[in-house]
Tab-separated table of C-alpha atoms and ligand atoms in Angstrom:
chain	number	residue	atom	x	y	z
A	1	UNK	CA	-42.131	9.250	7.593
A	2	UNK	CA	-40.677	10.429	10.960
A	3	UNK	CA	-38.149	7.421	10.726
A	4	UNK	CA	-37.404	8.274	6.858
A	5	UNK	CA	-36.788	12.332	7.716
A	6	UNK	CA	-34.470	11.174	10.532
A	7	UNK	CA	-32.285	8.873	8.131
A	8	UNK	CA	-32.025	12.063	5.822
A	9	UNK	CA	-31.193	14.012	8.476
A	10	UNK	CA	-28.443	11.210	9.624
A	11	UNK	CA	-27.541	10.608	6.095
A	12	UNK	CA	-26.970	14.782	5.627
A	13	UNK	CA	-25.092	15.388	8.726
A	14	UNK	CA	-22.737	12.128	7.587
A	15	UNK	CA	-21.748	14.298	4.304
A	16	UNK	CA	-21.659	17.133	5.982
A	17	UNK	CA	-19.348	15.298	8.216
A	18	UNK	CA	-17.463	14.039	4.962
A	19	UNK	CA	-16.868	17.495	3.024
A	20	UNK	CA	-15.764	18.946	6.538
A	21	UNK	CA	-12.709	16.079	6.839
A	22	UNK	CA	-12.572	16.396	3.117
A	23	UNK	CA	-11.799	20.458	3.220
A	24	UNK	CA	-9.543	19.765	6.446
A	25	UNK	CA	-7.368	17.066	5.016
A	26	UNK	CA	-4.180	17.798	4.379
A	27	UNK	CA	-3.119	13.760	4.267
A	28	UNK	CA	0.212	13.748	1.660
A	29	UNK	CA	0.994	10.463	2.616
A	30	UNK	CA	-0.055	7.395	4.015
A	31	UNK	CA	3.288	5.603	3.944
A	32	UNK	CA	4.620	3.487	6.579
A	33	UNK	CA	7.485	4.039	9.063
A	34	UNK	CA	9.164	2.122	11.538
A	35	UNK	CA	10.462	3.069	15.332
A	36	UNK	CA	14.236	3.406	15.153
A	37	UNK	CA	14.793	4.591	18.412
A	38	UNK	CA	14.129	2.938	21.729
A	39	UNK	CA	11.285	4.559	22.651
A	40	UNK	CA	9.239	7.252	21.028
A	41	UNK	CA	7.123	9.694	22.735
A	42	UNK	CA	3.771	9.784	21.292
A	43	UNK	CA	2.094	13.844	21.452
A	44	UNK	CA	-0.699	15.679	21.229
A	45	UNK	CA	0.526	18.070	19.328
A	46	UNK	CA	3.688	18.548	17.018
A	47	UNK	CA	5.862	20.447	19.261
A	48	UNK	CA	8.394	18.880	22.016
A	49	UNK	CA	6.338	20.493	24.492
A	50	UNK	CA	2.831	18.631	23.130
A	51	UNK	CA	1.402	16.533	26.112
A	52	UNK	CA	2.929	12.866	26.069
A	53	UNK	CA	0.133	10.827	25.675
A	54	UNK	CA	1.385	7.134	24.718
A	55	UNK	CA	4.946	5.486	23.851
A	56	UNK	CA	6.055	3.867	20.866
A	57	UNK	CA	8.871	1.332	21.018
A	58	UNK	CA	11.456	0.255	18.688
A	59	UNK	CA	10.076	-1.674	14.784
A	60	UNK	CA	6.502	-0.298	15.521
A	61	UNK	CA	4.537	0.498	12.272
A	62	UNK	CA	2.753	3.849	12.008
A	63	UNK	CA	1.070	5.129	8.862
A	64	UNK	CA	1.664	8.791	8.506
A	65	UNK	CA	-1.316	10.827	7.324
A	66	UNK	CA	0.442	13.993	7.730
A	67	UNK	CA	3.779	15.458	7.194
A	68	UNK	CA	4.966	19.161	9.317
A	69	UNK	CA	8.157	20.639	9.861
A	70	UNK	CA	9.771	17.226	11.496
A	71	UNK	CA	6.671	15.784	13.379
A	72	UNK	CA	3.844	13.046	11.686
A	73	UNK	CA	0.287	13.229	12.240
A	74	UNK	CA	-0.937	9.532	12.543
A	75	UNK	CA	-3.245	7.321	14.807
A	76	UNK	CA	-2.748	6.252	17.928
A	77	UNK	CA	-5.433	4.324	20.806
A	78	UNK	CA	-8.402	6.038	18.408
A	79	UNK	CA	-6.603	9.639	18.311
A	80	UNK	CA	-4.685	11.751	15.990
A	81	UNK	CA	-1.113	11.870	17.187
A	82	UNK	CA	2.126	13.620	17.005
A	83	UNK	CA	5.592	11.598	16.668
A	84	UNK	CA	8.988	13.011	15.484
A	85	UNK	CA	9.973	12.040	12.470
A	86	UNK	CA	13.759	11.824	13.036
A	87	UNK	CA	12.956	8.512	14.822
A	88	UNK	CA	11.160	6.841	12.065
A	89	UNK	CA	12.028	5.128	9.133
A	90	UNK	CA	10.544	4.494	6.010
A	91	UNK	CA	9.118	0.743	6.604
A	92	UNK	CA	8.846	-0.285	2.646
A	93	UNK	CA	12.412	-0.159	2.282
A	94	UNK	CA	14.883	-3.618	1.193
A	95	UNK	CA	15.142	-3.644	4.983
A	96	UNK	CA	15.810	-7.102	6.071
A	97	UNK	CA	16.981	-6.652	9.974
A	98	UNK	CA	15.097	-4.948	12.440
A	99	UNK	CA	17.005	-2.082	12.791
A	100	UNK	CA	15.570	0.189	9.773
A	101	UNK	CA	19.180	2.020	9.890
A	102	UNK	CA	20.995	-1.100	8.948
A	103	UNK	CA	19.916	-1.199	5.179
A	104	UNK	CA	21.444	-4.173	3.600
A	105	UNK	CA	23.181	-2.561	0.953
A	106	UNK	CA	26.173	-4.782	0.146
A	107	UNK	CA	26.241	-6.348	-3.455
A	108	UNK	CA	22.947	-3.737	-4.432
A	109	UNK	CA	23.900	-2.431	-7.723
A	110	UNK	CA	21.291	-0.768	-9.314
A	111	UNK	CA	18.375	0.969	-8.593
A	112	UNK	CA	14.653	0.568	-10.295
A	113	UNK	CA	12.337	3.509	-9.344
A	114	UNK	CA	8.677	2.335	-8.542
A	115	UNK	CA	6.395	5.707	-8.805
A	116	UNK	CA	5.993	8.414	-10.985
A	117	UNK	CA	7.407	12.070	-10.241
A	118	UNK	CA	10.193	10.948	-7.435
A	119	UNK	CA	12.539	13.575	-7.014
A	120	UNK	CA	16.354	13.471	-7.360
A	121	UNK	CA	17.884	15.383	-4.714
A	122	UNK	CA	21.553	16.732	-4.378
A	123	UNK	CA	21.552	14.996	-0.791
A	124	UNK	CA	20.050	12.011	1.377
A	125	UNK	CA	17.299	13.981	3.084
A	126	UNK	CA	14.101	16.110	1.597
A	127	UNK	CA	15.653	18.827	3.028
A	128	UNK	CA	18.100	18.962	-0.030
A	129	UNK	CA	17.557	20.846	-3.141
A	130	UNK	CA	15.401	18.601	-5.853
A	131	UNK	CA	18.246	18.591	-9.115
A	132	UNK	CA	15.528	16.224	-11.109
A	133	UNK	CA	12.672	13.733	-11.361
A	134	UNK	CA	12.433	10.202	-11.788
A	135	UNK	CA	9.555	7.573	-13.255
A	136	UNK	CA	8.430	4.221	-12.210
A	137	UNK	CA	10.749	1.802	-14.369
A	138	UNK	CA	13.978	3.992	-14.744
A	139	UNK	CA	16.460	2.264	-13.411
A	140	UNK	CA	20.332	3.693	-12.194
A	141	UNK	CA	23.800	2.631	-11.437
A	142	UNK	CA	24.213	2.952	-7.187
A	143	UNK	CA	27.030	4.536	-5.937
A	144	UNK	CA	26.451	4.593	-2.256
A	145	UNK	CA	23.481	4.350	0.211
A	146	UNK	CA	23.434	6.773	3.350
A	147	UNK	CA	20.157	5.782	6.044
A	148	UNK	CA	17.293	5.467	3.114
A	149	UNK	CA	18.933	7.311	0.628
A	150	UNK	CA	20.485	6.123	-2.556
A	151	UNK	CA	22.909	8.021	-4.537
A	152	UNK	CA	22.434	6.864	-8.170
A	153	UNK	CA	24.731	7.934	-11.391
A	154	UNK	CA	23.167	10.212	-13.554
A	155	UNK	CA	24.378	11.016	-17.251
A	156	UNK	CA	26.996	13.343	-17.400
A	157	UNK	CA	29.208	11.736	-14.647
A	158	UNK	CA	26.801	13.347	-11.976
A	159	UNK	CA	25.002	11.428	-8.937
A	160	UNK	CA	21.860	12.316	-7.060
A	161	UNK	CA	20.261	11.044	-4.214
A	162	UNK	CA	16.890	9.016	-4.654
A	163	UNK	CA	14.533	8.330	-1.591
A	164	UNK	CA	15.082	4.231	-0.745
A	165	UNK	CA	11.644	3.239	-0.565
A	166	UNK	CA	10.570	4.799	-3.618
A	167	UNK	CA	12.640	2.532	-5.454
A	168	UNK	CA	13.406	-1.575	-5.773
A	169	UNK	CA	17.697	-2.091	-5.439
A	170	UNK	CA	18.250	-5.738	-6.486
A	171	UNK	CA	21.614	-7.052	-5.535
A	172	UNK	CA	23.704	-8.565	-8.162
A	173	UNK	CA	22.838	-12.127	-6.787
A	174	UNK	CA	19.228	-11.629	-7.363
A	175	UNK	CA	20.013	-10.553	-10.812
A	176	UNK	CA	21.934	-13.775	-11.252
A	177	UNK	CA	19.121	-15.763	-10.250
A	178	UNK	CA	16.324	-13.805	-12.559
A	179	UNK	CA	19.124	-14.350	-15.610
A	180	UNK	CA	18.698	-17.875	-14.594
A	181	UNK	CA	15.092	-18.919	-14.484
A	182	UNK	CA	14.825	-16.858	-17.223
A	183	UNK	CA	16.930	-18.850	-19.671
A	184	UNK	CA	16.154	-22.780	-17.940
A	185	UNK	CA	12.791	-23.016	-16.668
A	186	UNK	CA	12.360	-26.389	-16.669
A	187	UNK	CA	15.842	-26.458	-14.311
A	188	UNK	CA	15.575	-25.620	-10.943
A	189	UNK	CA	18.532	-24.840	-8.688
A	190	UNK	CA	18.839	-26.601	-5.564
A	191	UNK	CA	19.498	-23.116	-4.032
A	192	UNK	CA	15.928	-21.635	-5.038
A	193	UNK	CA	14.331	-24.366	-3.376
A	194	UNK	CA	13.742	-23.449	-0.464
A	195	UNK	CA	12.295	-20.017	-1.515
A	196	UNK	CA	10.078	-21.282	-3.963
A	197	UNK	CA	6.853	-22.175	-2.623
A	198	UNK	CA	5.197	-25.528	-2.828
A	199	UNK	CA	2.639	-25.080	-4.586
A	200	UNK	CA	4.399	-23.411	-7.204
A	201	UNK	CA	5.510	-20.026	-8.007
A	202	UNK	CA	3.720	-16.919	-10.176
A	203	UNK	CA	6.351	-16.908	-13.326
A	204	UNK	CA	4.527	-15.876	-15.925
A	205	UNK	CA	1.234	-14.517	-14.404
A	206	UNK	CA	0.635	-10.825	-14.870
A	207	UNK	CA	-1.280	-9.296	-12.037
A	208	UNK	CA	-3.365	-5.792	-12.688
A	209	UNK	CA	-3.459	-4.105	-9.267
A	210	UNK	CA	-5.663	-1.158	-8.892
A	211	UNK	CA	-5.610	1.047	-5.812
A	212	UNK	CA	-8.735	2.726	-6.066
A	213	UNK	CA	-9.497	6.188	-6.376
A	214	UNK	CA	-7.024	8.407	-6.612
A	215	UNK	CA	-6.536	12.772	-7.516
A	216	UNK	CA	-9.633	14.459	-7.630
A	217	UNK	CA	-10.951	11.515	-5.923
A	218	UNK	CA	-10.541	11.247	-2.407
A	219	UNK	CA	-12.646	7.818	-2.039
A	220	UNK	CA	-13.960	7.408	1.787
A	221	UNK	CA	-12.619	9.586	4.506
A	222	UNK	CA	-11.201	7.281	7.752
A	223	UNK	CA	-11.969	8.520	11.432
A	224	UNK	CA	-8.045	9.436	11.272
A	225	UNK	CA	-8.753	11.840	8.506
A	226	UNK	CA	-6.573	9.439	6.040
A	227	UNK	CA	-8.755	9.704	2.424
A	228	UNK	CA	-9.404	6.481	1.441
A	229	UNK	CA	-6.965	6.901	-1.881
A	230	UNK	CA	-3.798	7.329	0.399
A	231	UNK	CA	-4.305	3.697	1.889
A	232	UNK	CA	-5.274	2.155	-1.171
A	233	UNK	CA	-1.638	3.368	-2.715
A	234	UNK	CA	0.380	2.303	-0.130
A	235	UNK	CA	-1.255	-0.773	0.536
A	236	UNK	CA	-0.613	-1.310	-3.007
A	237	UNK	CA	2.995	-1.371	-2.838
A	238	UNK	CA	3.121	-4.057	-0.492
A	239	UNK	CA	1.185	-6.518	-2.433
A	240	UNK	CA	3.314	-5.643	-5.505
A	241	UNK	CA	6.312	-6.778	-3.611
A	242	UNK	CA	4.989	-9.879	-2.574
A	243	UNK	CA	3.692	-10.648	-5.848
A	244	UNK	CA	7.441	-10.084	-7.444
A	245	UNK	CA	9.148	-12.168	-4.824
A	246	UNK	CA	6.538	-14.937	-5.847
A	247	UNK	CA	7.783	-14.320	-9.579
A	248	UNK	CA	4.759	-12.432	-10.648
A	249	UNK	CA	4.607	-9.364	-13.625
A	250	UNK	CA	2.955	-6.814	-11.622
A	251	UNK	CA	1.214	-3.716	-13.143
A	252	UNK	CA	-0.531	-1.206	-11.497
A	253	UNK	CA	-2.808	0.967	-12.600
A	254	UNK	CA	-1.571	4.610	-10.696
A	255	UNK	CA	1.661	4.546	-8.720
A	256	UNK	CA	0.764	8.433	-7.641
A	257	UNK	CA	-1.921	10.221	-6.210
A	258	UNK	CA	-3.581	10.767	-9.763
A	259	UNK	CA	-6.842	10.446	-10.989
A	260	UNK	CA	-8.127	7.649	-12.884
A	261	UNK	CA	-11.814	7.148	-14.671
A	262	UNK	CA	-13.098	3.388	-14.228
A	263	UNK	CA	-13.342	3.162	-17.957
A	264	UNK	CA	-9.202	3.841	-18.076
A	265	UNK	CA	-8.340	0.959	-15.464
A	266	UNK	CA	-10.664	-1.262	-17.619
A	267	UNK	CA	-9.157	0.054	-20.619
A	268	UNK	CA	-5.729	-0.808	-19.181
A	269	UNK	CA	-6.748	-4.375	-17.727
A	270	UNK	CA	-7.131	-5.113	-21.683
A	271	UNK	CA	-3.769	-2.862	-22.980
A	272	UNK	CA	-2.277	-6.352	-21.097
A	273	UNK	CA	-2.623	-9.776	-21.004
A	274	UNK	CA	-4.056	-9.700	-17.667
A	275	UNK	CA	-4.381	-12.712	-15.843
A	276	UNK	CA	-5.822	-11.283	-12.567
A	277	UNK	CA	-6.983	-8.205	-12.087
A	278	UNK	CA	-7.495	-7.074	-7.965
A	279	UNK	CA	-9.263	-4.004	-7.317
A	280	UNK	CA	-8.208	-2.639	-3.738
A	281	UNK	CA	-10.587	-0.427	-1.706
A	282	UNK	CA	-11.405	0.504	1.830
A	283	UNK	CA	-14.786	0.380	2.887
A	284	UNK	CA	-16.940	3.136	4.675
A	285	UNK	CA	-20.013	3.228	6.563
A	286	UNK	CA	-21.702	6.336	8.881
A	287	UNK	CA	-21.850	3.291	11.981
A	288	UNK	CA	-19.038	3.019	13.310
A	289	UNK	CA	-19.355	-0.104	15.182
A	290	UNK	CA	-20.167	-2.028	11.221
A	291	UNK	CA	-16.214	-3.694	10.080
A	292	UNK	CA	-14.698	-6.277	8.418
A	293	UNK	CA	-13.153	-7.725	5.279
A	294	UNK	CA	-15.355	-8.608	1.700
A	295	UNK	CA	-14.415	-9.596	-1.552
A	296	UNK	CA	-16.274	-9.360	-4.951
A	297	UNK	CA	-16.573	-10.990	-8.057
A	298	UNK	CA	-19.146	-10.445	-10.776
A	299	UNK	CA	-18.362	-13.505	-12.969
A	300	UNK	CA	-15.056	-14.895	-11.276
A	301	UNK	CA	-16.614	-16.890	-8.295
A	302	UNK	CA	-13.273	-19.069	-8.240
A	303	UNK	CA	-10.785	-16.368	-8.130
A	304	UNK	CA	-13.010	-14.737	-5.280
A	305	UNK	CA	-13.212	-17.952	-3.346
A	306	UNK	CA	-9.449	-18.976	-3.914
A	307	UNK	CA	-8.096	-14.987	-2.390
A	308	UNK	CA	-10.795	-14.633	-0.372
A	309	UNK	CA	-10.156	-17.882	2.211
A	310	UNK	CA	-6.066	-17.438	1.937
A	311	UNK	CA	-6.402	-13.754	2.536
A	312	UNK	CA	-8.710	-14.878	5.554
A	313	UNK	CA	-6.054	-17.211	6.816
A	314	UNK	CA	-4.016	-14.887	7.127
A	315	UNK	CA	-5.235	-12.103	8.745
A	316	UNK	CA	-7.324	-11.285	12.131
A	317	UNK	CA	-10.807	-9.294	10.694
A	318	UNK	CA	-14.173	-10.433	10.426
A	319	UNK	CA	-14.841	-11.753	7.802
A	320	UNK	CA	-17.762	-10.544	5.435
A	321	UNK	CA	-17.566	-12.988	3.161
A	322	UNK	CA	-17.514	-13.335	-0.462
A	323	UNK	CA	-20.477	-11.417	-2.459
A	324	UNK	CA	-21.476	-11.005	-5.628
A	325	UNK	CA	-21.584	-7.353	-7.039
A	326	UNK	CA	-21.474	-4.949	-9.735
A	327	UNK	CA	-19.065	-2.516	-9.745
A	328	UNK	CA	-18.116	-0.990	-13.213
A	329	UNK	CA	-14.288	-2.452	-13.209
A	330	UNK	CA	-15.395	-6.019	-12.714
A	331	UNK	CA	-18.386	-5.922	-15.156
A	332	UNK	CA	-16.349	-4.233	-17.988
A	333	UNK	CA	-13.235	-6.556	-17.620
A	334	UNK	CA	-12.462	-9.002	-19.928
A	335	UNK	CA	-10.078	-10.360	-17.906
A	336	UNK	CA	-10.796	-12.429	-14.129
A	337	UNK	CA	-11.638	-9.614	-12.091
A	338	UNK	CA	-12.319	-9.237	-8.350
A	339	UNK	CA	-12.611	-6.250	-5.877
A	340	UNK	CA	-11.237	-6.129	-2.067
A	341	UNK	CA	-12.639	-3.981	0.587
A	342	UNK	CA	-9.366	-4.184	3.059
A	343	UNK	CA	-11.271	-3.394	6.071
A	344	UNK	CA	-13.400	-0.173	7.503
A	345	UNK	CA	-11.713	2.743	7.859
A	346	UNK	CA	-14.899	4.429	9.429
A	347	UNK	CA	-14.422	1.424	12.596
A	348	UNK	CA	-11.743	2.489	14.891
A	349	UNK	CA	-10.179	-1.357	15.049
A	350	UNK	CA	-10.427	-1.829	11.840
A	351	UNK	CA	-8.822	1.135	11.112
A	352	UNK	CA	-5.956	0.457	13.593
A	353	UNK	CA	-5.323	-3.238	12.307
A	354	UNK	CA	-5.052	-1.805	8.998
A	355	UNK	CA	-2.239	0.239	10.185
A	356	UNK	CA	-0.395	-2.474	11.401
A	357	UNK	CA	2.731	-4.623	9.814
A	358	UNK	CA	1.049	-8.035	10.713
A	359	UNK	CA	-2.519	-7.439	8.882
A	360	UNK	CA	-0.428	-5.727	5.771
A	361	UNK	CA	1.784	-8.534	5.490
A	362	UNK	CA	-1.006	-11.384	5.950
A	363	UNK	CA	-2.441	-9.361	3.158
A	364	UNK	CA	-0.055	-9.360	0.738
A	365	UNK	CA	0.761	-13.332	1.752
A	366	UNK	CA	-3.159	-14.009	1.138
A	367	UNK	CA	-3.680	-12.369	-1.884
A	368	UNK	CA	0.422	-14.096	-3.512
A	369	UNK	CA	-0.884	-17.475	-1.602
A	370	UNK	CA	-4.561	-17.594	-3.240
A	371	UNK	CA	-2.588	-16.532	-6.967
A	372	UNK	CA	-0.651	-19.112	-6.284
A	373	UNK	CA	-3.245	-21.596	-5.243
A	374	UNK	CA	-5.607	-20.305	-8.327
A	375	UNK	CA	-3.245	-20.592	-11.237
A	376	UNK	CA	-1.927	-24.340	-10.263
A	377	UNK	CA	-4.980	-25.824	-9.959
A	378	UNK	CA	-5.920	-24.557	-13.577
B	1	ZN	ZN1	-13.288	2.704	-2.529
């Protein structure tokens, strides 16, 4: 009984614990930025005079939790820090050098937006006036591209500036080459070779990717602060991206912070013919030392298995295995299912790894790899 009252007491203080981040947090974000300066003092607080307590240096990833007049709250050696945000970049841009400045923009000639609700702004910076609003899937003429900012053509003969990384610029030669496995499949250009994986690409797969939670719904609560439904959306992104470069139709089910009942992203795993559908969540637990990375299936052992051993061969976490389970999005899908818990964002290393280019990427290369290695040996 004594035992039993304490784990109340433990399990009460932990929500406590939870509705006192949950009231605190004022996390907007959870995107990723890159270093663009040399070195980057890393404060205490947001203010040039904050102590200097650690240095960033040039193509590090942070993951801002927290936006304020020029400075971003993220984590840093298990703390909440302060780092200018003049001297980051956004890191989910086209950006194929290291420098995040240097945006390849020759040949780009139109611009898809990726989210819902992205403003248009009469300059390249958020501190211009908002002139409109953009949805995931309208796509613009570019006339120009200043740091990460576009300037699209709107109707009317006007132009507007659109935030980079909200959006997907293909350059005319990578429209060329769509136009072209499009109308030959069975010929393949010596050219695309080399890009093209060897065992096989995603054409013609359509991938449901759900980052959980979402609005109303904060999901778990990190030791950063960062609700759980911040990383899930971001995260998201970057396995969207490497699912399109492998050829695949990707559809997600929220691009914004909105809420979303489990019976709607089941509902919308059947509005498509969904090949795969990848539930992405962060796991949680009041110990902080318990980490690591699980999948789930309920009836889709094969899928599991398949993302679950590329995913771990390409990232550093422990690995928790593959489990059975019965969460309502898996059970209710008609369509191959599975569920990812991406790490613990209650375990300080997890929570850091998380945060960090190498892990995202071996992600997002697990997850296209095991697709890959899934629908080729059907
Ligand atoms: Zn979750």
């Amino acid at each position: 009984m004594k035992n039993t009252a304490r784990l109340i007491t433990f399990c009460l203080s932990f929500l406590l614990f939870f509705f006192i981040f949950l009231s605190d947090s004022h996390a907007e974000n959870g995107r990723t930025y890159q270093v663009s300066t040399s070195s980057l003092n890393v404060r205490s607080t947001p203010s040039h005079s904050g102590e200097i307590i650690g240095r960033l240096n040039k193509g590090d990833k942070i993951v801002a939790f927290q936006e304020k007049h020029g400075w971003i709250l993220t984590y840093y050696d298990g703390k909440e820090v302060w780092v200018a945000s003049q001297f980051l970049a956004p890191a989910e841009g086209k950006t194929q050098s290291n420098d995040p400045n240097h945006v390849q923009q020759q040949q780009t000639n139109t611009v898809q937006v990726m989210e819902n609700d992205v403003h248009i702004r009469s300059g390249a910076g958020t501190n211009h006036s908002i002139i409109g609003t953009a949805n995931a899937g309208d796509t613009y003429n570019l006339k120009d591209t200043s740091g990460d900012w576009h300037q699209i053509a709107l109707s009317g003969g006007s132009t507007g500036w659109i935030a980079a990384w909200l959006t997907n610029a293909q350059t005319a030669s990578e429209q060329e080459q769509d136009t072209k496995t499009n109308s030959s499949n069975e010929e393949k250009s010596p050219s695309s070779e080399g890009t093209v994986a060897s065992n096989g690409s995603l054409e013609g797969i359509n991938i449901m990717l759900d980052p959980g939670h979402g609005g109303k719904d904060p999901g778990s609560i990190g030791v950063n602060r960062a609700p759980e439904k911040d990383l899930t959306l971001s995260i998201t992104d970057r396995i969207a991206q490497s699912l399109r470069n492998a050829g695949a139709t990707v559809i997600v089910t929220r691009t914004s912070d909105h809420y979303l009942s489990l019976d709607q992203r089941v509902d919308l795993s059947h509005s498509y013919n969904t090949h795969a559908f990848i539930s992405l969540h962060y796991n949680a637990f009041p110990i902080e030392t318990i980490r690591g990375f699980s999948t789930f299936y309920s009836s889709d052992r094969e899928l599991a298995n398949e993302i679950h051993s590329s995913i771990m061969q390409n990232i550093n976490m422990q690995d928790r295995g593959v489990n059975q389970a019965d969460f309502h999005v898996m059970r209710e899908n008609n369509n191959p299912a599975i569920l990812l818990e991406l790490g613990f964002i209650t375990n300080p290393d997890d929570l850091l790894m998380i945060q960090s280019g190498d892990y995202q990427n071996g992600l997002a290369n697990g997850i296209t790899n095991g697709l890959k290695n899934y629908f080729n040996s059907y």
